[in-house]
Structure formats: C-alpha cells, structure tokens
Coordinates of C-alpha atoms and ligand atoms in Angstrom, one line a residue:
M209 CA -16.6 4.5 22.2
A210 CA -13.1 3.6 21.1
L211 CA -12.8 -0.1 19.9
K212 CA -9.9 -2.4 20.4
T213 CA -9.2 -5.8 18.7
D214 CA -6.3 -8.1 17.7
V215 CA -6.8 -7.7 14.0
L216 CA -8.7 -5.0 12.2
V217 CA -9.7 -5.9 8.6
I218 CA -10.8 -3.0 6.4
G219 CA -13.1 -4.2 3.5
S220 CA -15.6 -7.0 2.8
G221 CA -14.6 -8.2 -0.7
I222 CA -13.0 -11.5 -1.3
A223 CA -9.6 -10.4 0.2
G224 CA -11.1 -9.0 3.4
L225 CA -13.6 -11.8 4.1
F226 CA -11.2 -14.6 3.3
T227 CA -8.4 -13.1 5.4
A228 CA -10.7 -12.5 8.3
L229 CA -11.9 -16.1 8.2
K230 CA -8.4 -17.4 8.3
V231 CA -7.4 -15.0 11.1
S232 CA -10.4 -16.0 13.1
E233 CA -8.9 -19.4 13.5
Y234 CA -6.6 -17.9 16.1
A235 CA -7.6 -14.3 17.0
D236 CA -10.4 -11.9 17.3
V237 CA -11.3 -9.7 14.3
I238 CA -13.2 -6.5 13.7
L239 CA -14.1 -6.2 10.0
I240 CA -15.4 -2.8 8.9
T241 CA -16.9 -2.1 5.5
K242 CA -18.0 1.3 4.2
K243 CA -21.5 0.2 2.8
N244 CA -23.2 -3.1 3.3
Q245 CA -21.2 -6.3 3.4
S246 CA -21.6 -7.3 -0.2
D247 CA -20.9 -3.9 -1.7
S248 CA -17.6 -4.7 -3.4
N249 CA -15.9 -5.2 -6.7
T250 CA -15.9 -8.9 -5.9
N251 CA -19.7 -9.0 -6.1
Y252 CA -19.4 -7.8 -9.8
A253 CA -16.8 -10.3 -10.9
Q254 CA -18.2 -12.3 -13.8
G255 CA -15.6 -14.5 -15.7
G256 CA -14.1 -16.4 -12.8
I257 CA -11.0 -17.4 -11.0
A258 CA -8.0 -18.8 -12.9
S259 CA -6.3 -22.0 -11.7
V260 CA -4.6 -25.1 -12.9
I261 CA -7.3 -27.8 -12.4
D262 CA -7.3 -29.7 -15.7
T263 CA -4.8 -32.5 -15.9
K264 CA -3.8 -31.3 -19.4
D265 CA -2.8 -27.9 -18.0
S266 CA 0.4 -27.3 -16.0
F267 CA 1.7 -24.8 -13.5
E268 CA 4.4 -23.9 -16.0
K269 CA 1.8 -22.8 -18.6
H270 CA -0.1 -20.7 -16.1
I271 CA 3.1 -19.1 -14.9
Q272 CA 4.2 -18.4 -18.5
D273 CA 0.8 -16.9 -19.5
T274 CA 0.9 -14.6 -16.4
M275 CA 4.4 -13.5 -17.1
V276 CA 3.7 -12.8 -20.8
A277 CA 0.7 -10.7 -20.0
G278 CA 2.8 -8.9 -17.3
A279 CA 5.2 -7.6 -20.1
G280 CA 8.5 -8.2 -18.3
L281 CA 7.5 -6.8 -14.9
C282 CA 6.1 -9.7 -13.0
N283 CA 7.9 -11.0 -9.9
E284 CA 8.7 -14.6 -10.6
K285 CA 8.6 -15.6 -7.0
T286 CA 5.1 -14.3 -6.2
V287 CA 3.8 -15.6 -9.6
S288 CA 5.0 -19.0 -8.7
I289 CA 3.3 -18.8 -5.3
L290 CA 0.1 -17.6 -6.9
V291 CA 0.0 -20.4 -9.4
H292 CA 1.2 -23.3 -7.2
E293 CA -1.1 -22.5 -4.3
G294 CA -4.1 -21.6 -6.5
P295 CA -5.8 -25.0 -6.6
D296 CA -5.7 -25.3 -2.8
R297 CA -7.4 -22.0 -2.4
I298 CA -10.0 -22.9 -4.9
Y299 CA -10.8 -26.0 -2.9
D300 CA -10.9 -23.8 0.3
L301 CA -13.5 -21.7 -1.4
I302 CA -15.5 -24.8 -2.3
E303 CA -15.2 -26.0 1.3
L304 CA -16.5 -22.6 2.4
G305 CA -19.7 -23.3 0.4
T306 CA -19.0 -21.7 -3.1
N307 CA -20.9 -23.5 -5.8
F308 CA -18.8 -23.3 -8.9
T309 CA -20.4 -24.5 -12.2
R310 CA -19.7 -28.2 -12.9
K311 CA -20.0 -30.3 -16.0
D312 CA -20.3 -34.1 -15.6
G313 CA -19.4 -33.6 -11.9
K314 CA -16.1 -31.8 -12.7
L315 CA -15.4 -28.1 -12.4
D316 CA -16.3 -26.5 -15.7
L317 CA -13.3 -24.5 -17.0
A318 CA -13.7 -21.5 -19.3
K319 CA -11.1 -19.8 -21.5
E320 CA -10.2 -16.1 -21.5
G321 CA -7.8 -13.8 -23.2
G322 CA -4.1 -14.5 -22.7
H323 CA -4.7 -18.0 -21.3
S324 CA -3.2 -20.9 -23.3
M325 CA -5.6 -23.4 -21.7
P326 CA -9.2 -23.4 -20.4
R327 CA -8.6 -22.8 -16.6
I328 CA -11.2 -20.3 -15.5
V329 CA -13.3 -21.8 -12.6
H330 CA -16.6 -20.0 -12.6
A331 CA -20.2 -19.8 -11.3
R332 CA -21.9 -19.2 -14.7
D333 CA -21.3 -15.5 -15.3
F334 CA -21.8 -14.3 -11.7
T335 CA -18.7 -15.9 -10.0
G336 CA -18.0 -13.0 -7.7
Q337 CA -21.5 -12.9 -6.3
E338 CA -21.4 -16.6 -5.5
I339 CA -18.0 -16.3 -3.8
E340 CA -19.1 -13.3 -1.9
R341 CA -22.3 -15.0 -0.8
A342 CA -20.4 -18.1 0.5
L343 CA -17.8 -16.0 2.3
I344 CA -20.3 -13.7 4.0
E345 CA -22.3 -16.6 5.2
S346 CA -19.1 -18.2 6.7
V347 CA -18.0 -14.9 8.3
N348 CA -21.4 -14.3 9.8
A349 CA -21.2 -17.7 11.4
K350 CA -18.0 -16.9 13.3
S351 CA -18.5 -15.6 16.8
N352 CA -15.1 -13.9 16.9
I353 CA -15.5 -11.8 13.8
T354 CA -17.4 -8.6 14.5
V355 CA -18.6 -7.1 11.2
I356 CA -19.4 -3.3 11.3
E357 CA -21.1 -2.0 8.2
N358 CA -21.5 1.6 7.0
T359 CA -18.2 2.4 8.6
L360 CA -15.5 4.1 6.5
A361 CA -11.8 4.1 7.4
I362 CA -10.5 7.6 7.2
D363 CA -6.9 7.3 8.0
L364 CA -4.5 4.8 9.5
L365 CA -3.1 5.3 13.0
T366 CA 0.6 5.6 12.9
E367 CA 3.3 7.6 14.8
H368 CA 2.1 10.8 13.3
N369 CA -1.3 10.4 15.2
A370 CA 0.2 9.2 18.5
N371 CA 0.9 11.5 21.4
D372 CA 4.7 12.2 21.7
L373 CA 5.8 10.0 18.8
K374 CA 5.7 12.5 15.9
E375 CA 9.4 12.2 15.1
A376 CA 9.4 8.6 14.0
T377 CA 11.1 8.2 10.6
L378 CA 9.3 6.7 7.6
N379 CA 11.5 3.6 7.8
N380 CA 10.4 2.4 11.2
R381 CA 6.7 3.4 11.2
N382 CA 4.0 1.2 12.8
C383 CA 0.3 1.0 12.2
W384 CA -2.1 0.6 15.1
G385 CA -5.5 0.7 13.5
A386 CA -7.6 3.4 12.0
Y387 CA -9.8 6.4 12.5
V388 CA -13.2 5.5 11.1
L389 CA -16.4 7.4 10.2
I390 CA -19.6 5.8 11.4
C391 CA -21.5 7.0 8.3
N392 CA -25.1 6.9 9.6
Q393 CA -24.2 8.8 12.8
N394 CA -21.6 11.1 11.3
K395 CA -19.3 10.3 14.1
V396 CA -15.6 9.5 14.1
E397 CA -14.2 6.7 16.3
K398 CA -10.8 5.1 16.6
I399 CA -10.2 1.4 16.4
T400 CA -6.9 0.2 17.7
S401 CA -5.4 -3.1 16.8
K402 CA -2.1 -5.1 16.8
A403 CA -2.4 -5.8 13.1
T404 CA -4.4 -4.0 10.4
V405 CA -5.3 -5.5 7.0
L406 CA -6.2 -3.1 4.2
A407 CA -8.5 -5.0 1.8
T408 CA -10.2 -2.0 0.3
G409 CA -10.2 -3.0 -3.3
G410 CA -9.7 -0.8 -6.4
L411 CA -9.9 2.8 -7.6
G412 CA -11.9 2.6 -10.9
Q413 CA -14.0 5.5 -9.8
V414 CA -11.0 7.8 -10.5
Y415 CA -12.2 7.5 -14.2
L416 CA -15.3 8.7 -15.9
H417 CA -16.0 5.3 -17.4
T418 CA -15.4 2.3 -15.2
T419 CA -16.7 -1.2 -14.5
N420 CA -16.1 -0.6 -10.8
P421 CA -19.0 0.1 -8.4
A422 CA -19.3 3.4 -6.4
I423 CA -17.2 2.0 -3.5
A424 CA -14.1 1.8 -5.6
T425 CA -12.7 5.2 -4.7
G426 CA -9.2 4.1 -3.9
D427 CA -9.4 4.7 -0.2
G428 CA -6.8 2.1 0.7
F429 CA -4.2 3.4 -1.7
A430 CA -4.8 6.9 -0.5
M431 CA -4.6 6.0 3.2
A432 CA -1.4 4.1 2.8
Y433 CA 0.1 7.0 0.8
R434 CA -0.8 9.5 3.4
S435 CA 0.8 7.3 6.1
G436 CA 4.1 7.1 4.2
A437 CA 3.8 3.5 3.0
L438 CA 5.5 2.5 -0.2
L439 CA 3.4 2.0 -3.3
G440 CA 4.3 0.9 -6.8
N441 CA 3.3 0.7 -10.5
M442 CA 0.3 2.9 -10.1
E443 CA 0.4 3.9 -13.8
F444 CA -0.8 0.4 -14.8
I445 CA -4.5 0.8 -15.0
Q446 CA -6.3 -2.0 -16.8
F447 CA -9.0 -0.9 -19.2
H448 CA -11.4 -3.7 -19.8
P449 CA -12.0 -3.8 -23.6
T450 CA -15.7 -4.6 -23.4
S451 CA -18.1 -2.7 -21.2
L452 CA -21.7 -2.2 -22.4
Y453 CA -22.0 1.2 -24.2
T454 CA -24.9 3.2 -22.9
S455 CA -25.6 6.9 -23.5
E456 CA -24.6 9.3 -20.7
K457 CA -28.3 10.0 -20.0
E458 CA -28.8 6.4 -19.0
R459 CA -26.6 6.4 -15.9
D460 CA -25.4 8.7 -13.1
F461 CA -21.7 9.5 -12.9
H462 CA -21.0 7.0 -10.1
A463 CA -22.8 4.1 -11.7
P464 CA -20.5 1.4 -13.1
A465 CA -20.6 0.5 -16.8
F466 CA -21.9 -3.1 -17.1
L467 CA -19.2 -5.5 -18.0
I468 CA -19.5 -7.9 -20.9
S469 CA -17.2 -10.6 -19.7
E470 CA -14.0 -11.6 -21.4
A471 CA -15.5 -15.1 -21.3
V472 CA -17.9 -14.0 -24.1
R473 CA -14.8 -13.6 -26.3
G474 CA -13.5 -16.8 -24.9
F475 CA -16.7 -18.4 -26.1
G476 CA -16.3 -17.2 -29.6
G477 CA -17.4 -13.5 -29.5
I478 CA -16.2 -11.4 -32.4
L479 CA -15.4 -7.7 -32.4
R480 CA -16.7 -5.6 -35.3
T481 CA -16.7 -2.0 -36.2
Q482 CA -20.1 -0.4 -36.7
D483 CA -20.1 -1.3 -40.4
G484 CA -19.9 -5.0 -39.3
K485 CA -16.2 -5.6 -40.2
E486 CA -13.9 -7.7 -38.0
F487 CA -10.7 -5.8 -37.1
M488 CA -8.7 -7.7 -34.4
E489 CA -6.6 -9.5 -37.0
K490 CA -4.9 -6.2 -37.9
Y491 CA -3.7 -5.9 -34.3
D492 CA -2.7 -9.3 -33.0
P493 CA -2.7 -12.9 -34.4
R494 CA -4.5 -14.0 -31.2
K495 CA -7.3 -11.7 -32.3
E496 CA -10.2 -11.4 -29.7
L497 CA -8.2 -13.5 -27.3
A498 CA -5.1 -11.3 -27.2
P499 CA -4.3 -9.8 -23.7
R500 CA -6.6 -7.0 -22.6
D501 CA -4.2 -4.1 -23.1
I502 CA -3.9 -5.0 -26.8
V503 CA -7.6 -5.5 -27.3
A504 CA -8.5 -2.3 -25.5
R505 CA -5.9 -0.3 -27.5
A506 CA -7.2 -1.9 -30.8
I507 CA -10.8 -0.8 -29.9
D508 CA -9.6 2.7 -28.9
S509 CA -7.7 3.0 -32.2
E510 CA -10.7 1.9 -34.3
L511 CA -13.0 4.4 -32.4
K512 CA -10.5 7.2 -33.0
R513 CA -10.0 6.3 -36.7
R514 CA -13.7 6.1 -37.4
G515 CA -15.0 8.7 -35.0
D516 CA -17.4 6.2 -33.5
E517 CA -18.5 5.9 -29.9
F518 CA -18.6 2.1 -29.7
V519 CA -17.7 -1.1 -31.5
Y520 CA -19.8 -4.2 -31.5
L521 CA -19.3 -7.6 -29.9
D522 CA -21.1 -10.3 -31.8
I523 CA -22.1 -13.6 -30.3
T524 CA -25.1 -14.1 -32.5
H525 CA -23.6 -17.2 -34.3
K526 CA -23.9 -19.2 -31.1
K527 CA -27.0 -21.1 -30.1
K528 CA -29.4 -19.2 -27.9
D529 CA -29.6 -22.0 -25.3
E530 CA -25.8 -22.1 -25.0
I531 CA -25.7 -18.3 -24.5
L532 CA -28.4 -18.5 -21.8
E533 CA -26.6 -21.4 -20.1
H534 CA -23.3 -19.6 -19.9
F535 CA -24.2 -16.0 -19.7
P536 CA -27.6 -15.6 -18.0
N537 CA -26.6 -12.4 -16.2
I538 CA -25.3 -10.7 -19.3
Y539 CA -28.3 -11.9 -21.4
N540 CA -30.8 -10.5 -18.9
T541 CA -29.0 -7.2 -18.3
C542 CA -28.6 -6.5 -22.0
L543 CA -32.3 -7.3 -22.5
K544 CA -33.1 -4.4 -20.1
Y545 CA -31.4 -2.2 -22.7
E546 CA -33.5 -3.9 -25.5
I547 CA -30.5 -5.8 -26.8
D548 CA -31.1 -9.5 -27.3
I549 CA -27.6 -10.8 -27.5
S550 CA -28.6 -14.0 -29.3
K551 CA -29.8 -11.8 -32.2
D552 CA -28.3 -8.4 -31.8
F553 CA -24.7 -7.2 -31.7
I554 CA -23.7 -5.7 -28.3
P555 CA -22.3 -2.1 -28.4
V556 CA -19.2 -2.0 -26.3
V557 CA -16.4 0.4 -25.2
P558 CA -13.4 0.0 -23.0
A559 CA -13.7 1.2 -19.3
A560 CA -11.3 1.5 -16.4
H561 CA -11.4 -1.9 -14.7
Y562 CA -8.5 -2.8 -12.5
A563 CA -5.4 -1.3 -10.7
C564 CA -2.4 -3.6 -11.3
G565 CA -0.2 -1.5 -9.0
G566 CA -0.8 -0.6 -5.4
I567 CA 0.6 -0.8 -1.9
A568 CA 4.0 -2.6 -2.1
V569 CA 3.8 -5.9 -0.2
D570 CA 6.0 -8.9 0.2
E571 CA 4.9 -12.5 -0.3
N572 CA 3.4 -12.4 3.2
A573 CA 1.3 -9.4 2.5
R574 CA 3.4 -7.2 4.7
T575 CA 3.6 -3.5 3.7
S576 CA 6.4 -1.1 4.6
L577 CA 4.7 -0.2 7.8
K578 CA 5.0 -2.6 10.7
G579 CA 1.6 -4.1 11.6
L580 CA 0.0 -3.0 8.4
Y581 CA -0.9 -5.8 5.9
A582 CA -2.7 -5.5 2.6
C583 CA -4.3 -7.9 0.2
G584 CA -6.4 -8.0 -2.9
E585 CA -6.7 -5.3 -5.5
V586 CA -5.2 -2.6 -3.3
T587 CA -1.7 -4.3 -3.4
M588 CA 1.2 -4.6 -5.7
T589 CA 2.3 -8.2 -5.0
G590 CA 4.2 -8.4 -8.3
V591 CA 2.0 -11.0 -9.8
H592 CA 0.5 -8.7 -12.4
G593 CA 3.5 -6.7 -13.6
A594 CA 2.5 -4.3 -16.3
N595 CA -0.8 -6.0 -17.1
R596 CA -3.0 -8.5 -15.3
L597 CA -3.9 -11.8 -16.9
A598 CA -7.7 -12.2 -16.8
S599 CA -9.1 -13.9 -13.7
N600 CA -5.9 -13.7 -11.8
S601 CA -7.2 -11.1 -9.4
L602 CA -9.7 -13.1 -7.3
L603 CA -6.9 -15.8 -7.1
E604 CA -4.4 -13.2 -5.9
A605 CA -6.8 -12.1 -3.2
V606 CA -7.2 -15.6 -1.7
V607 CA -3.6 -16.8 -2.1
F608 CA -2.0 -13.7 -0.5
G609 CA -4.9 -13.3 2.0
Y610 CA -3.9 -16.8 3.2
H611 CA -0.3 -15.7 3.5
A612 CA -1.3 -12.6 5.4
A613 CA -3.3 -14.6 7.9
A614 CA -0.3 -17.0 8.5
D615 CA 2.1 -14.1 9.0
I616 CA -0.2 -12.1 11.3
K617 CA -0.4 -15.1 13.6
E618 CA 3.3 -15.0 14.1
F619 CA 3.2 -11.2 14.4
I620 CA 0.6 -11.0 17.1
N621 CA 2.0 -14.0 19.0
N622 CA 5.3 -12.1 19.3
Y623 CA 3.7 -8.8 19.9
K624 CA 5.6 -7.2 22.8
S625 CA 5.2 -3.4 22.3
K626 CA 2.3 -1.4 23.8
I627 CA 0.0 0.5 21.6
P628 CA 0.7 4.1 22.3
G629 CA -1.9 6.7 23.4
I630 CA -3.7 8.0 20.4
P631 CA -6.0 11.0 20.8
E632 CA -9.7 11.0 20.0
W633 CA -10.6 12.6 16.7
D634 CA -10.7 16.4 17.1
D635 CA -13.0 18.3 14.8
S636 CA -13.3 21.5 16.8
G637 CA -13.4 24.6 14.7
T638 CA -14.9 22.8 11.7
L639 CA -18.3 23.5 10.2
S640 CA -20.9 21.4 8.4
A641 CA -20.5 21.6 4.6
D642 CA -23.1 23.9 3.2
E643 CA -22.0 23.7 -0.4
K644 CA -21.8 20.0 -1.3
V645 CA -22.0 21.0 -4.9
L646 CA -18.3 21.9 -4.7
I647 CA -17.5 18.3 -3.9
T648 CA -19.7 16.9 -6.7
H649 CA -18.1 19.2 -9.2
S650 CA -14.6 18.4 -8.2
T651 CA -15.4 14.7 -8.3
K652 CA -16.7 15.0 -11.8
E653 CA -13.7 17.1 -12.8
V654 CA -11.2 14.5 -11.5
K655 CA -13.0 11.7 -13.4
Q656 CA -13.1 13.7 -16.7
I657 CA -9.4 14.8 -16.4
M658 CA -8.3 11.3 -15.8
W659 CA -10.4 9.9 -18.7
D660 CA -9.2 12.5 -21.1
Y661 CA -5.5 12.8 -20.2
V662 CA -4.5 9.6 -18.3
G663 CA -6.5 7.0 -20.2
I664 CA -5.6 4.2 -22.6
V665 CA -3.2 6.4 -24.6
R666 CA -1.0 9.0 -22.8
S667 CA 1.6 11.6 -23.7
N668 CA 3.9 13.9 -21.8
L669 CA 1.7 16.9 -22.6
R670 CA -1.5 15.2 -21.5
L671 CA 0.1 14.1 -18.2
E672 CA 1.5 17.5 -17.5
R673 CA -1.9 19.1 -18.0
A674 CA -3.5 16.5 -15.8
A675 CA -0.9 17.0 -13.1
I676 CA -1.5 20.8 -12.9
R677 CA -5.3 20.4 -12.9
I678 CA -5.3 17.7 -10.2
H679 CA -2.9 19.7 -8.1
N680 CA -5.4 22.6 -8.1
I681 CA -8.2 20.3 -7.1
F682 CA -5.9 18.8 -4.4
M683 CA -5.3 22.3 -2.9
E684 CA -9.1 23.2 -3.0
T685 CA -10.0 19.8 -1.5
E686 CA -7.5 20.0 1.4
N687 CA -8.6 23.5 2.2
L688 CA -12.3 22.3 2.4
Y689 CA -11.3 19.2 4.3
K690 CA -9.6 21.2 7.0
K691 CA -12.6 23.5 7.5
T692 CA -15.4 21.0 7.2
K693 CA -17.0 18.4 9.5
I694 CA -16.2 15.3 7.5
F695 CA -18.7 13.1 5.7
E696 CA -18.4 10.3 3.1
D697 CA -18.2 12.4 -0.1
I698 CA -15.4 14.6 1.0
L699 CA -13.4 11.7 2.2
E700 CA -13.9 9.9 -1.1
L701 CA -13.0 12.9 -3.1
R702 CA -9.8 13.4 -1.1
N703 CA -8.9 9.7 -1.8
L704 CA -9.7 10.0 -5.5
V705 CA -7.5 13.1 -5.8
A706 CA -4.6 11.3 -4.0
C707 CA -5.0 8.3 -6.4
A708 CA -5.1 10.5 -9.5
H709 CA -1.9 12.2 -8.2
M710 CA -0.2 8.8 -7.8
I711 CA -1.3 7.5 -11.2
I712 CA -0.1 10.6 -13.0
K713 CA 3.2 10.8 -11.0
S714 CA 4.0 7.1 -11.7
A715 CA 3.0 7.5 -15.4
Q716 CA 5.4 10.5 -15.6
L717 CA 8.2 8.4 -14.1
R718 CA 7.9 5.7 -16.7
K719 CA 9.7 6.8 -19.8
E720 CA 8.6 3.9 -22.0
S721 CA 5.5 2.1 -23.2
R722 CA 5.0 -1.2 -21.4
G723 CA 1.9 -3.3 -20.8
L724 CA -1.0 -1.0 -19.9
H725 CA 1.1 2.2 -19.9
Y726 CA 1.2 3.4 -23.5
T727 CA 2.6 6.9 -24.3
L728 CA 3.0 8.6 -27.6
D729 CA 6.3 10.1 -26.5
Y730 CA 8.0 6.8 -25.8
P731 CA 6.0 4.3 -28.0
T732 CA 8.1 1.2 -27.3
A733 CA 9.5 -0.5 -24.2
D734 CA 12.9 0.4 -23.0
Y735 CA 14.9 -2.6 -24.2
I736 CA 18.2 -1.3 -22.8
S737 CA 17.7 -1.1 -19.1
E738 CA 16.3 -3.8 -16.8
P739 CA 12.5 -3.4 -16.4
K740 CA 11.8 -1.6 -13.1
D741 CA 8.8 -1.0 -10.9
T742 CA 7.9 2.7 -10.3
L743 CA 7.9 3.1 -6.6
I744 CA 6.4 6.2 -4.9
R745 CA 6.2 7.3 -1.3
N746 CA 4.8 10.4 0.3
T747 CA 7.7 11.9 2.2
H748 CA 5.8 14.9 3.5
T749 CA 4.0 12.9 6.2
Ligands
FAD1958 P1 -13.3 -5.5 -3.3 O1 -14.1 -6.7 -3.6 O2 -13.6 -4.3 -4.1 O3 -13.7 -5.1 -1.8 C1 -13.3 -3.9 -1.2 C2 -14.0 -3.7 0.1 O4 -13.5 -2.6 0.8 C3 -15.5 -3.3 -0.1 O5 -16.2 -4.0 0.8 C4 -15.5 -1.9 0.1 O6 -16.8 -1.4 0.6 C5 -14.5 -1.8 1.2 N1 -13.9 -0.4 1.4 C6 -13.3 0.3 0.5 N2 -12.9 1.5 1.1 C7 -13.2 1.4 2.4 C8 -13.0 2.2 3.5 N3 -12.4 3.4 3.4 N4 -13.5 1.9 4.7 C9 -14.1 0.7 4.9 N5 -14.3 -0.2 3.8 C10 -13.9 0.2 2.6 N6 -11.3 -10.5 -11.3 C11 -11.2 -11.8 -11.5 O7 -10.2 -12.4 -11.1 N7 -12.1 -12.5 -12.3 C12 -13.2 -11.9 -12.7 O8 -14.0 -12.6 -13.4 C13 -13.4 -10.5 -12.5 N8 -14.5 -9.9 -13.0 C14 -14.6 -8.6 -12.7 C15 -15.8 -7.9 -13.1 C16 -16.0 -6.6 -12.7 C17 -17.2 -5.9 -13.2 C18 -15.1 -5.9 -11.9 C19 -15.4 -4.5 -11.4 C20 -14.0 -6.6 -11.5 C21 -13.7 -7.9 -11.9 N9 -12.6 -8.6 -11.5 C22 -12.4 -9.9 -11.7 C23 -11.6 -7.9 -10.5 C24 -12.0 -8.4 -9.1 O9 -13.4 -8.5 -9.0 C25 -11.4 -7.5 -8.1 O10 -10.1 -7.2 -8.3 C26 -11.5 -8.2 -6.7 O11 -12.8 -8.6 -6.5 C27 -11.0 -7.3 -5.6 O12 -11.3 -7.8 -4.4 P2 -10.9 -7.0 -3.1 O13 -11.4 -7.9 -1.9 O14 -9.5 -6.7 -3.1 O15 -11.8 -5.7 -3.2
SIN1959 C1 -14.3 -10.6 -17.1 O1 -15.1 -11.5 -16.8 O2 -14.0 -10.3 -18.3 C2 -13.5 -10.1 -16.0 C3 -12.4 -11.0 -15.7 C4 -11.3 -10.2 -15.0 O3 -11.4 -9.0 -14.7 O4 -10.3 -10.9 -14.6

C-alpha cells in the first residue's frame, strides 16, 4: 500500500506540527511520527519560548544575547529573522489555543541564563506540553492532514533509490519522500511526495545521560547524512547544567534525566558543592545566570575537583507558595524522589540536552537536496552558532517552520517534474533478528563511549579513541542491518552510530575551543582566522 501526498512531514513535535498546519492551508499533508503524536522533545520543554514582548525589551537586545551565547558563529541574517518574527509566531501559537501563563492579563515573562531581559513566555513549568496539546488539537481538526502514528522513517527516497537514476551527483539530488516502517505490523512502505519536511528533533540519546526522551535517536540527522545532504556544526552538543541526579538503579538506560529548568536559576536558584559552598562566582561574574556552556563546565570542573557525583541547586530561600506557583511540575517530580525543593537542596548533574548543529538549511528551511526541507532541532539554521541561548529552540522551530511552509507553497506550485519509479522495499534474503542482545549492547556502548570521550571536555586522544570504537560498532551494525529483517531498535542503533560518527568527525575538525566545544588540546578560540562552521557530507552515497 504505497502512499502518495503533496507534502510529507516527518515528526510531531512543535516543528512538524506547526509546519504541517501552515502547509495544510494550501496542500494535503501526511504527517508520520514514530510513536504516538505527543512523544517528542517538545512535550518535555519546561522553561519556555523566548521573544521580545516587553516594551522595555528590544530586538537589538535579544539579537545581542543570542549572538553572545553563540560565541562568534551565529548567522546574523537568520538571528535577525528569528528575533524580529518571534512575537508574531508567539501570537500564532496563542491563536492556535496555547494558554501561556499571564499576570494581570499580560504574558508573564521569565528570565533565563544569557538573557539580559525577562523574555521567556511560558506555561508555568510545562510550556512544551501545553504547546504540543494545542498544536495536536489543531492538527487533528484539519481534514487534509493525515496523521500516521507508530511509523518510523527509515531512509529518504532520492536518486540512489530510484530505478535508472543511480548516477545523479550529490549536487543535484532530489528527495521524493521516504521508506517507512509501520512499527506494529513490521512492514515497510514507501510514501512519495513532492516535498518532504524532516522535523525529527534531537539526538540526546547518543549520550548516556540526557534530558531527551527515548525518541531522540537522531534519525533525521542520520537519514540526511546517508542521502548526501550537507550538515554542519555537529560538535556543538549542549549539556544542560542541571538535570536531576538519580542513581543508575533508578532508571533504565533510555529514560531521560529529569530537567530542573534554567528558570529555577532565573528565579534565584543557587548552585552549591556538596559541602554547601557557592562556586559560580569563581567561573563567571554572571554566576548562575551565565550561558549554559559556562555553567555546565563549571559544574563538571567542581565534580572532577572534588570527586563528587552531583552538586546541589538550592531554592530553599524562596517562599513555598511561589515555588509551587512557578514550578509545580518540578516540585511534584522531585517529591517522588523524596526531595521537597522548598526545604531540600536538589542534587543535579549536567546532561546532554540539545544539538546546536544539524542539517544545513537556508532561511527558507531548504536543505541541499531539492524537495527536502528541515526545521526544528534537526537543523543548522545558524541561529545558535556554537551555543544556543536558552528558550530559543522552540522559537526557531516555529519561525523557520513558517518559512518552510511559505517556500514549499511556491515549490509545489511550480512542480513540473515527475516523481520517478521507486521500487518497493526489498528484504528478500534477510532473517528475523534472533539475538537482540547484540543491539542492546551496542546501543549501551555507543552511549558510554560518547559520554566518556565526547562529552563536556574533549581532547584529541579521547576523540581518536571514540572514533575507532564507533567505527567498529558501525561495521558490526551495518553487517547486522544487511542480514536482518528490520525493526525499530536496529534502525535507531544505526542512526545513533551515524550521529556519533558525525559528532566525533566534526569535533576533530574543529582545532579550537569555542562555545560548547571545549578541548584540552586547543583550550582557547582561534582568534586569528574567521570563525567557520564545520560542514560535513557523506560522499560515499
Ligand atoms: P521534537 O519535539 O523532538 O519532535 C520530533 C518528532 O519527530 C517526534 O514526534 C518524534 O517521535 C519524531 N521522529 C523522530 N524520528 C522519527 C522517525 N525516524 N520517523 C518518524 N518520526 C520520527 N527549548 C526551548 O526553547 N525552551 C525550553 O524550555 C526547552 N526545554 C526543554 C526541556 C527538555 C527536557 C528538553 C529535552 C528540551 C527542551 N528544549 C527547550 C528544547 C526543545 O524542546 C526542542 O529542541 C524542541 O522541542 C524540538 O522540537 P522539534 O519539533 O524539532 O523536535
Ligand atoms: C530549561 O527550561 O532550562 C530548558 C530551556 C531550554 O532548553 O531552552
């Protein structure tokens, strides 16, 4: 049962849902998502969505804060688009039914690290869940958006899948949809489309400790890489400074670490070592509200210096009713671990949180493959540079999702070519996996290697070790993939390995420390050459 549509959207987080809604104003959409509709990083977002709303704030200040956090690598043009169009997209979200927290009738604005003004629009401390709810309801009300859950995109359809077109060069490649696995039937189908939007979110699951849910296995980055699309700045992985510390026994290896929002520090939270001492003033005059890379490295350094497994975040000096008013989700979750945050310090550790790099796109969300668009966390739009400013991610997803939808309209209106014949999925000669333990082990190995060698602090030796080990796992996984009838876990492992490879390769290409990439071998930024993006492309496809 091959499916056909105008526009295929892959992913049901803020980027996919918002883009699908905008596209549905002029075309039919199939939206696929690998679990249920609300299984996304978006659903976990706490702090909020940054935008210039207050009359005392200005576009210039938001631009400046974004560029400072980005450590010299932001693209001024896309940052300007992000900031100037931000307020309109926030009002779009409100129109679509999102209930943001208000004070005296006005949007309540919180402050977070790196922001010079309070500008974080939020729904208490479950902003993502509220946005996701409103968008899903709007999508489900549209008759020309078909949502297909439990359907995992395996690979994009390009010239190398098409009958007779294998010779097309990397520079003029097209995308015509995707092969997808219908998970609960273990069946592969193809969906062809004039335009395809990758909105598959992040890759936090590459790391042992992450705030990202199990879906964040970097599928979009990996699919784009395998198709020969251009990606950039994959070395810039943001580690959130404060995820709740729990012992290994308390969670399985896919389960996310619970986030203690940056807004808690914005609200006055103080970081302390286990002996109760404050330490942030040693690292940055902005203390707890320095950008995330600085706070995460400061915590990492204190943990290494003292041999501790966590530091504390202290909010006990604030009134309980205020804590409950602002952070009901964090309060209740911590209580499950017997931590009453109005009385007890919260044990926290950094965890992999966000991919600042990704599929290279222009300001209209076009990738280097014709007909392939991307938006949300899977992209490199240039707005985050070497480090993302807090709460700029949800904003990026809606601003560039909006641009994607506008560009796709032109693209499909002028669509003259014919989608070529693409064969059905052929799995003859493959067998069902009888040793799934191999996949579980390899997945754990990838996560451990990346955490130990490609984490907050890197070095040439660590990266080299990681590269060799990941290469071995790559060879084993490809071998297994070719022989096995596919299922979710093997596809996700294959994607994790591809992402690990890209992160390591990009980290090796960057011979300096900048933003989120810190290496002992080049401890400062290269002040002599112009800052450059690290661009990578798979030329073996
Ligand atoms: P996602 O929301 O992750 O959605 C991706 C979708 O793609 C999912 O539906 C997934 O199932 C689907 N998918 C993935 N692979 C496939 C595949 N192969 N086939 C089919 N479907 C697939 N940012 C902020 O700006 N403010 C915040 O306050 C904030 N807080 C955060 C808190 C946490 C705990 C986390 C983890 C992130 C937070 N972020 C925040 C970051 C932000 O939430 C994400 O960057 C953003 O939600 C990404 O949206 P997205 O639509 O690109 O991806
Ligand atoms: C948080 O609430 O600290 C997360 C904000 C973000 O990732 O932008």
